[in-house]
Coordinates of C-alpha atoms (C1' of nucleotides) in Angstrom, one line a residue:
Chain A
M212 CA 21.0 4.4 -215.5
L213 CA 22.0 7.8 -216.2
P214 CA 25.5 8.4 -217.7
E215 CA 26.5 10.5 -214.8
E216 CA 25.6 7.8 -212.4
K217 CA 28.1 5.4 -213.8
D218 CA 31.3 7.2 -212.4
T219 CA 29.7 7.2 -208.8
I220 CA 29.1 3.5 -209.2
N221 CA 32.2 2.8 -210.5
Q222 CA 33.9 4.6 -207.5
L223 CA 31.8 3.0 -205.0
T224 CA 31.6 -0.5 -206.1
K225 CA 34.2 -3.3 -206.0
A226 CA 32.5 -4.3 -209.3
P227 CA 33.9 -2.4 -212.1
I228 CA 31.7 -0.7 -214.6
E229 CA 32.8 -2.7 -217.3
S230 CA 31.1 -5.7 -215.5
L231 CA 27.7 -4.1 -215.2
N232 CA 25.2 -4.9 -217.8
L233 CA 23.5 -1.6 -218.4
H234 CA 20.9 -3.3 -220.8
S235 CA 19.6 -5.2 -218.0
I236 CA 19.5 -2.4 -215.6
T237 CA 17.6 -0.2 -218.0
V238 CA 15.0 -2.7 -218.6
V239 CA 14.4 -3.6 -215.1
T240 CA 14.3 0.0 -214.0
N241 CA 11.9 1.1 -216.8
L242 CA 9.8 -2.1 -216.4
Y243 CA 9.2 -1.4 -212.5
R244 CA 8.7 2.3 -213.2
A245 CA 6.0 1.7 -215.8
A246 CA 4.2 -0.8 -213.5
Q247 CA 4.3 1.4 -210.5
G248 CA 3.0 4.4 -212.5
L249 CA 0.2 2.1 -214.0
R250 CA -0.7 1.1 -210.7
N251 CA -0.7 4.5 -209.0
K252 CA -2.8 6.0 -211.8
M253 CA -5.4 3.2 -211.8
E254 CA -5.8 3.3 -207.9
R255 CA -5.9 7.2 -208.0
E256 CA -8.2 7.7 -211.0
V257 CA -10.3 4.8 -211.1
L258 CA -10.3 2.5 -207.9
A259 CA -10.2 5.1 -205.3
K260 CA -13.9 5.9 -205.9
H261 CA -14.6 2.4 -204.4
G262 CA -11.8 2.4 -202.1
L263 CA -10.2 -0.6 -203.8
S264 CA -6.6 -1.3 -204.2
W265 CA -5.0 -2.8 -207.3
T266 CA -4.9 -6.2 -205.8
S267 CA -8.5 -6.0 -204.5
F268 CA -9.6 -5.1 -207.8
S269 CA -7.7 -8.1 -209.5
I270 CA -9.1 -10.5 -207.1
L271 CA -12.7 -9.2 -207.9
Y272 CA -11.9 -9.4 -211.5
D273 CA -11.0 -13.0 -211.1
L274 CA -14.2 -13.7 -209.2
W275 CA -16.2 -11.8 -211.9
I276 CA -14.7 -14.0 -214.7
W277 CA -14.7 -17.3 -212.7
E278 CA -17.5 -16.9 -210.3
S279 CA -15.8 -19.0 -207.7
V280 CA -11.9 -19.1 -207.0
E281 CA -10.0 -21.1 -204.3
T282 CA -7.8 -18.9 -202.1
K283 CA -4.7 -20.4 -203.3
K284 CA -5.4 -19.7 -207.0
L285 CA -6.3 -16.1 -206.2
A286 CA -2.9 -15.8 -204.6
L287 CA -1.1 -17.2 -207.5
S288 CA -3.1 -15.2 -210.0
A289 CA -2.3 -11.8 -208.2
G290 CA 1.3 -12.7 -207.3
V291 CA 0.7 -12.2 -203.6
S292 CA 0.8 -14.4 -200.5
K293 CA -2.1 -16.4 -199.3
A294 CA -1.9 -14.2 -196.2
T295 CA -2.6 -11.1 -198.3
I296 CA -5.6 -12.9 -200.1
S297 CA -7.0 -13.8 -196.6
N298 CA -6.5 -10.1 -195.3
I299 CA -8.0 -8.7 -198.6
T300 CA -11.0 -11.2 -198.6
N301 CA -11.9 -10.2 -195.0
T302 CA -12.0 -6.3 -196.4
L303 CA -14.1 -7.4 -199.3
E304 CA -16.3 -9.4 -197.3
R305 CA -17.0 -6.4 -194.9
K306 CA -18.0 -4.4 -198.0
E307 CA -20.4 -7.2 -198.9
L308 CA -18.6 -7.7 -202.5
C309 CA -17.8 -11.4 -201.9
Y310 CA -18.2 -14.2 -199.4
R311 CA -16.3 -17.3 -198.4
K312 CA -17.5 -20.9 -199.0
V313 CA -15.8 -24.1 -197.9
D314 CA -15.4 -27.0 -200.5
N315 CA -17.6 -29.8 -199.6
R316 CA -15.3 -32.4 -201.2
D317 CA -12.1 -31.1 -199.6
R318 CA -12.8 -29.2 -196.5
R319 CA -9.3 -27.7 -196.4
I320 CA -10.1 -25.5 -199.4
T321 CA -11.9 -22.3 -199.3
C322 CA -13.6 -20.8 -202.2
V323 CA -14.3 -17.0 -202.4
V324 CA -17.5 -16.2 -204.3
L325 CA -18.7 -12.9 -205.8
T326 CA -22.0 -11.3 -204.5
D327 CA -24.5 -9.6 -206.5
K328 CA -23.1 -6.2 -205.1
G329 CA -19.7 -7.2 -206.1
R330 CA -20.9 -7.9 -209.7
K331 CA -22.5 -4.5 -209.8
V332 CA -19.5 -2.8 -208.6
M333 CA -17.3 -4.6 -211.3
E334 CA -19.9 -3.9 -214.1
E335 CA -19.6 -0.2 -213.3
L336 CA -15.9 -0.3 -212.5
Y337 CA -14.4 -2.5 -215.4
P338 CA -15.3 -0.1 -218.1
R339 CA -13.5 2.9 -216.4
F340 CA -10.5 0.5 -215.7
H341 CA -10.3 -0.6 -219.3
E342 CA -10.4 3.2 -220.5
G343 CA -7.4 3.5 -218.1
E344 CA -5.6 0.5 -219.7
V345 CA -6.3 1.9 -223.1
E346 CA -5.0 5.3 -222.3
V347 CA -1.9 4.3 -220.5
V348 CA -0.5 2.4 -223.7
S349 CA -2.1 4.7 -226.1
S350 CA 1.2 6.0 -227.3
L351 CA 2.1 2.7 -228.7
S352 CA 1.0 1.5 -232.1
V353 CA -0.9 -1.8 -232.2
E354 CA 2.3 -3.5 -233.8
E355 CA 4.3 -2.2 -230.7
Q356 CA 1.7 -3.2 -228.3
T357 CA 1.7 -6.7 -229.6
L358 CA 5.7 -6.8 -229.7
I359 CA 6.1 -5.4 -226.2
S360 CA 3.4 -8.1 -224.7
N361 CA 5.4 -10.7 -226.4
L362 CA 8.7 -9.6 -225.1
L363 CA 7.1 -9.4 -221.5
R364 CA 5.5 -12.7 -222.0
R365 CA 8.9 -14.3 -222.7
V366 CA 10.2 -12.6 -219.3
I367 CA 7.2 -13.8 -217.4
R368 CA 7.5 -17.5 -218.8
E369 CA 11.3 -17.7 -218.5
N370 CA 11.1 -16.7 -214.9
D371 CA 7.9 -18.5 -213.8
F372 CA 6.3 -15.4 -212.9
Chain B
M209 CA -26.3 14.1 -229.0
L210 CA -22.6 14.8 -229.7
P211 CA -20.4 11.7 -231.0
E212 CA -18.2 11.8 -227.9
E213 CA -21.4 11.7 -225.7
K214 CA -22.2 8.4 -227.4
D215 CA -18.9 7.0 -226.8
T216 CA -18.9 7.8 -223.1
I217 CA -22.4 6.4 -222.5
N218 CA -21.4 3.4 -224.5
Q219 CA -18.3 2.8 -222.6
L220 CA -20.1 3.4 -219.2
T221 CA -23.1 1.5 -219.5
K222 CA -22.9 -1.4 -221.8
A223 CA -19.3 -1.8 -222.7
P224 CA -19.9 -4.7 -225.0
I225 CA -17.0 -7.2 -225.9
E226 CA -16.5 -5.7 -229.3
S227 CA -15.3 -2.4 -227.8
L228 CA -12.8 -4.1 -225.6
N229 CA -9.1 -3.4 -226.6
L230 CA -7.5 -6.6 -226.1
H231 CA -4.1 -5.3 -227.1
S232 CA -4.0 -2.8 -224.4
I233 CA -5.5 -5.4 -221.9
T234 CA -2.4 -7.8 -222.8
V235 CA 0.2 -5.3 -222.4
V236 CA -1.1 -4.0 -219.0
T237 CA -1.6 -7.6 -217.7
N238 CA 1.9 -8.7 -219.0
L239 CA 3.7 -5.5 -217.7
Y240 CA 2.2 -5.6 -214.3
R241 CA 2.8 -9.4 -214.0
A242 CA 6.5 -9.1 -214.9
A243 CA 7.0 -6.2 -212.5
Q244 CA 5.4 -8.0 -209.7
G245 CA 7.4 -11.2 -210.3
L246 CA 10.6 -9.1 -210.6
R247 CA 9.8 -7.3 -207.2
N248 CA 9.0 -10.9 -205.5
K249 CA 11.9 -12.6 -206.9
M250 CA 14.4 -9.9 -205.7
E251 CA 12.9 -9.5 -202.3
R252 CA 13.1 -13.2 -201.9
E253 CA 16.3 -14.1 -203.2
V254 CA 18.4 -11.0 -202.7
L255 CA 17.0 -8.3 -200.3
A256 CA 15.5 -10.8 -197.6
K257 CA 18.9 -11.5 -196.5
H258 CA 19.2 -7.9 -195.2
G259 CA 15.4 -7.5 -194.3
L260 CA 14.9 -5.0 -197.0
S261 CA 12.0 -4.2 -199.2
W262 CA 12.1 -3.4 -202.8
T263 CA 11.4 0.3 -201.9
S264 CA 13.8 0.5 -199.0
F265 CA 16.5 -0.9 -201.3
S266 CA 15.6 1.7 -204.1
I267 CA 15.9 4.4 -201.4
L268 CA 19.2 3.3 -200.3
Y269 CA 20.2 3.2 -204.0
D270 CA 19.5 6.8 -204.4
L271 CA 21.3 7.6 -201.3
W272 CA 24.2 5.7 -202.5
I273 CA 24.4 7.4 -205.7
W274 CA 23.5 11.0 -204.4
E275 CA 24.9 10.9 -200.8
S276 CA 22.1 13.1 -199.6
V277 CA 18.6 13.3 -200.9
E278 CA 15.4 15.2 -199.9
T279 CA 12.5 13.4 -198.7
K280 CA 10.3 14.6 -201.5
K281 CA 12.6 13.6 -204.3
L282 CA 13.1 10.2 -202.8
A283 CA 9.3 9.7 -202.9
L284 CA 9.1 11.0 -206.6
S285 CA 12.1 8.7 -207.5
A286 CA 10.4 5.7 -205.8
G287 CA 7.1 6.5 -207.0
V288 CA 5.6 6.2 -203.4
S289 CA 4.1 8.9 -201.0
K290 CA 6.1 11.1 -198.7
A291 CA 4.4 9.3 -195.8
T292 CA 5.8 6.0 -196.9
I293 CA 9.3 7.5 -197.3
S294 CA 9.0 8.9 -193.8
N295 CA 8.1 5.6 -192.6
I296 CA 10.7 3.6 -194.4
T297 CA 13.5 6.2 -193.3
N298 CA 12.3 5.5 -189.8
T299 CA 13.0 1.8 -190.3
L300 CA 16.4 2.3 -192.0
E301 CA 17.5 4.8 -189.4
R302 CA 16.7 2.2 -186.8
K303 CA 19.0 -0.1 -188.7
E304 CA 21.6 2.7 -188.7
L305 CA 21.7 2.6 -192.5
C306 CA 20.9 6.3 -192.9
Y307 CA 20.1 9.5 -190.8
R308 CA 18.1 12.5 -191.2
K309 CA 19.5 16.1 -191.6
V310 CA 17.5 19.4 -191.6
D311 CA 18.4 21.7 -194.5
N312 CA 19.9 25.0 -193.0
R313 CA 18.9 27.2 -195.8
D314 CA 15.3 25.9 -195.7
R315 CA 14.3 24.3 -192.4
R316 CA 11.0 22.7 -194.0
I317 CA 13.4 20.4 -196.1
T318 CA 14.7 17.3 -194.4
C319 CA 17.7 15.5 -196.3
V320 CA 18.3 11.8 -195.8
V321 CA 22.0 10.8 -195.8
L322 CA 23.7 7.3 -196.2
T323 CA 25.9 6.1 -193.2
D324 CA 29.1 4.2 -193.5
K325 CA 27.0 1.0 -192.6
G326 CA 24.5 1.8 -195.2
R327 CA 27.3 2.1 -197.8
K328 CA 28.8 -1.1 -196.9
V329 CA 25.4 -2.9 -197.2
M330 CA 25.1 -1.5 -200.6
E331 CA 28.5 -2.5 -201.6
E332 CA 27.7 -6.1 -200.7
L333 CA 24.0 -6.0 -201.9
Y334 CA 24.3 -4.2 -205.2
P335 CA 26.3 -6.8 -207.1
R336 CA 24.0 -9.5 -206.2
F337 CA 20.9 -7.3 -207.1
H338 CA 22.6 -6.7 -210.3
E339 CA 22.9 -10.5 -210.8
G340 CA 19.3 -10.8 -210.3
E341 CA 18.6 -8.0 -212.9
V342 CA 20.7 -9.8 -215.5
E343 CA 19.1 -13.1 -215.0
V344 CA 15.5 -11.8 -215.0
V345 CA 16.0 -10.4 -218.6
S346 CA 18.5 -12.9 -219.8
S347 CA 16.1 -14.7 -222.0
L348 CA 16.0 -11.5 -224.3
S349 CA 18.9 -10.6 -226.7
V350 CA 20.5 -7.4 -226.3
E351 CA 18.5 -5.9 -229.2
E352 CA 15.3 -7.0 -227.5
Q353 CA 16.3 -5.5 -224.4
T354 CA 16.9 -2.2 -226.0
L355 CA 13.6 -2.5 -227.7
I356 CA 11.6 -3.2 -224.7
S357 CA 13.5 -0.5 -222.8
N358 CA 12.5 2.0 -225.4
L359 CA 8.8 0.9 -225.6
L360 CA 8.6 1.0 -221.8
R361 CA 10.3 4.4 -221.7
R362 CA 7.6 5.9 -224.2
V363 CA 4.9 4.7 -221.8
I364 CA 6.7 6.3 -218.9
R365 CA 7.1 9.6 -220.7
E366 CA 3.6 9.9 -222.3
N367 CA 2.0 9.2 -218.7
D368 CA 4.5 11.3 -216.7
F369 CA 5.3 8.2 -214.6
Chain C
dT60 C1' 5.4 44.4 -190.1
dT61 C1' 1.4 41.4 -190.5
dA62 C1' -1.9 38.3 -192.8
dC63 C1' -2.2 34.9 -196.0
dT64 C1' -0.8 31.4 -198.8
dA65 C1' 2.3 27.7 -200.2
dT66 C1' 5.4 24.0 -199.2
dC67 C1' 7.5 20.4 -196.6
dG68 C1' 7.9 16.3 -193.5
dT69 C1' 5.5 13.9 -190.0
dT70 C1' 1.5 11.8 -187.6
dT71 C1' -2.6 9.1 -187.6
dC72 C1' -5.5 5.5 -189.1
dA73 C1' -6.9 1.8 -191.8
dA74 C1' -5.5 -1.4 -195.4
dT75 C1' -2.0 -4.0 -197.7
dG76 C1' 1.7 -7.3 -197.6
dC77 C1' 4.9 -11.1 -196.1
dT78 C1' 7.0 -14.8 -193.0
dA79 C1' 6.3 -18.0 -189.7
dA80 C1' 3.5 -20.4 -186.8
dC81 C1' -0.8 -22.9 -186.3
dG82 C1' -5.1 -25.7 -186.5
dA83 C1' -7.8 -28.4 -189.5
dT84 C1' -8.2 -31.6 -193.2
dT85 C1' -6.6 -35.0 -196.4
dA86 C1' -3.3 -38.2 -198.5
dT87 C1' 0.2 -41.8 -197.8
dG88 C1' 2.2 -45.9 -196.3
dA89 C1' 3.5 -49.4 -193.2
Chain D
dT141 C1' -5.9 -49.4 -189.1
dC142 C1' -3.0 -45.8 -187.6
dA143 C1' 0.8 -42.7 -187.5
dT144 C1' 3.1 -39.7 -190.4
dA145 C1' 3.5 -36.4 -194.0
dA146 C1' 1.6 -33.0 -197.1
dT147 C1' -1.7 -29.2 -198.1
dC148 C1' -4.9 -25.7 -197.2
dG149 C1' -6.5 -21.2 -195.0
dT150 C1' -5.9 -18.4 -190.8
dT151 C1' -3.6 -15.9 -187.5
dA152 C1' 0.1 -13.3 -185.0
dG153 C1' 3.3 -9.8 -185.6
dC154 C1' 5.6 -6.6 -188.1
dA155 C1' 6.7 -3.5 -192.0
dT156 C1' 5.1 -1.0 -196.1
dT157 C1' 1.4 2.1 -198.1
dG158 C1' -1.5 6.2 -198.8
dA159 C1' -4.9 9.8 -197.8
dA160 C1' -5.8 13.5 -195.0
dA161 C1' -4.9 16.3 -191.1
dC162 C1' -1.3 18.6 -188.8
dG163 C1' 2.6 21.7 -187.3
dA164 C1' 6.4 24.2 -188.8
dT165 C1' 8.8 27.0 -192.0
dA166 C1' 9.1 30.1 -196.1
dG167 C1' 7.2 33.0 -199.5
dT168 C1' 4.0 36.8 -200.9
dA169 C1' 1.2 40.9 -200.5
dA170 C1' -0.8 44.7 -198.2

DNA sequence: TTACTATCGTTTCAATGCTAACGATTATGA
DNA sequence: TCATAATCGTTAGCATTGAAACGATAGTAA
């Protein structure tokens, strides 16, 4: 929070300024802004060529690694709802990048499988995506990268994210 | 062949495992996961009561602080497109939380203004939101919070996020 | 003044995203 | 066995999101 914002908030909230935890606000603000910027950059500079969103790409990535993944696990991995996975899978299927396959042992479960075309897209796209990853955090040293990763991981674990 | 040409080709065609920067991958992965979890938690535990999304709330927050903000500045602040601001403003207007006001000096510019109802919602909502902020990063010490904020800020500044 | 250019917000259209409801399937327990 | 509960993915309905096209307005140059 900017210094000049303090007074305004103090005037408008019942909660006095002393009770506001400025450290928490700063972490949350910077965390979300960095992630938002990251996503926008990647979608604009890397993923737009193939008309993929960040979430679509992360699903394709999972499929690339694991070959075949259940819908529920995809949702958990991407941090979105099952409905979103269902919708995105429809889009990816239309582009022939993946297909659905009902599990034989438990017919409630649907697995999503990468197609050859999907694999080719990932083989071309991932190197470019990785370039972007490196670029985004290039201002930090390796030690700082390790440090921020560990801090972020603590937040993730502690909140079950 | 120039050295940088070699690198480009190497990155775009083969991209062997050895050339992957695992530190960058870890930072990006954890950064986005933490932000995603943060957003989901806030929308679920705090904002859902009032049917607000993270972006809607961040717009209301700007209006709360600045009283009246141009559409373009709202987009820049929230990290979304002007079209998104336009749509969300429609929704917020429908809920009578804000209204539009054309600038007299430059009639191309539209300012969004908080209503009394909007202010009341923020006065009730912000303390709860802040509770969530504190909770999310509560596993980190103040020193660690300062540290991660500074690292995130460097990433933000270096990328113009 | 009159063109031309730039900027701003909205609209259009398709995709993403969530909640809740639903149908199908499997597990459980009397 | 059979009724009930639990789990899974999809669907319906609506809000969010962005790229591109668009109209309106302002700035600029001849």
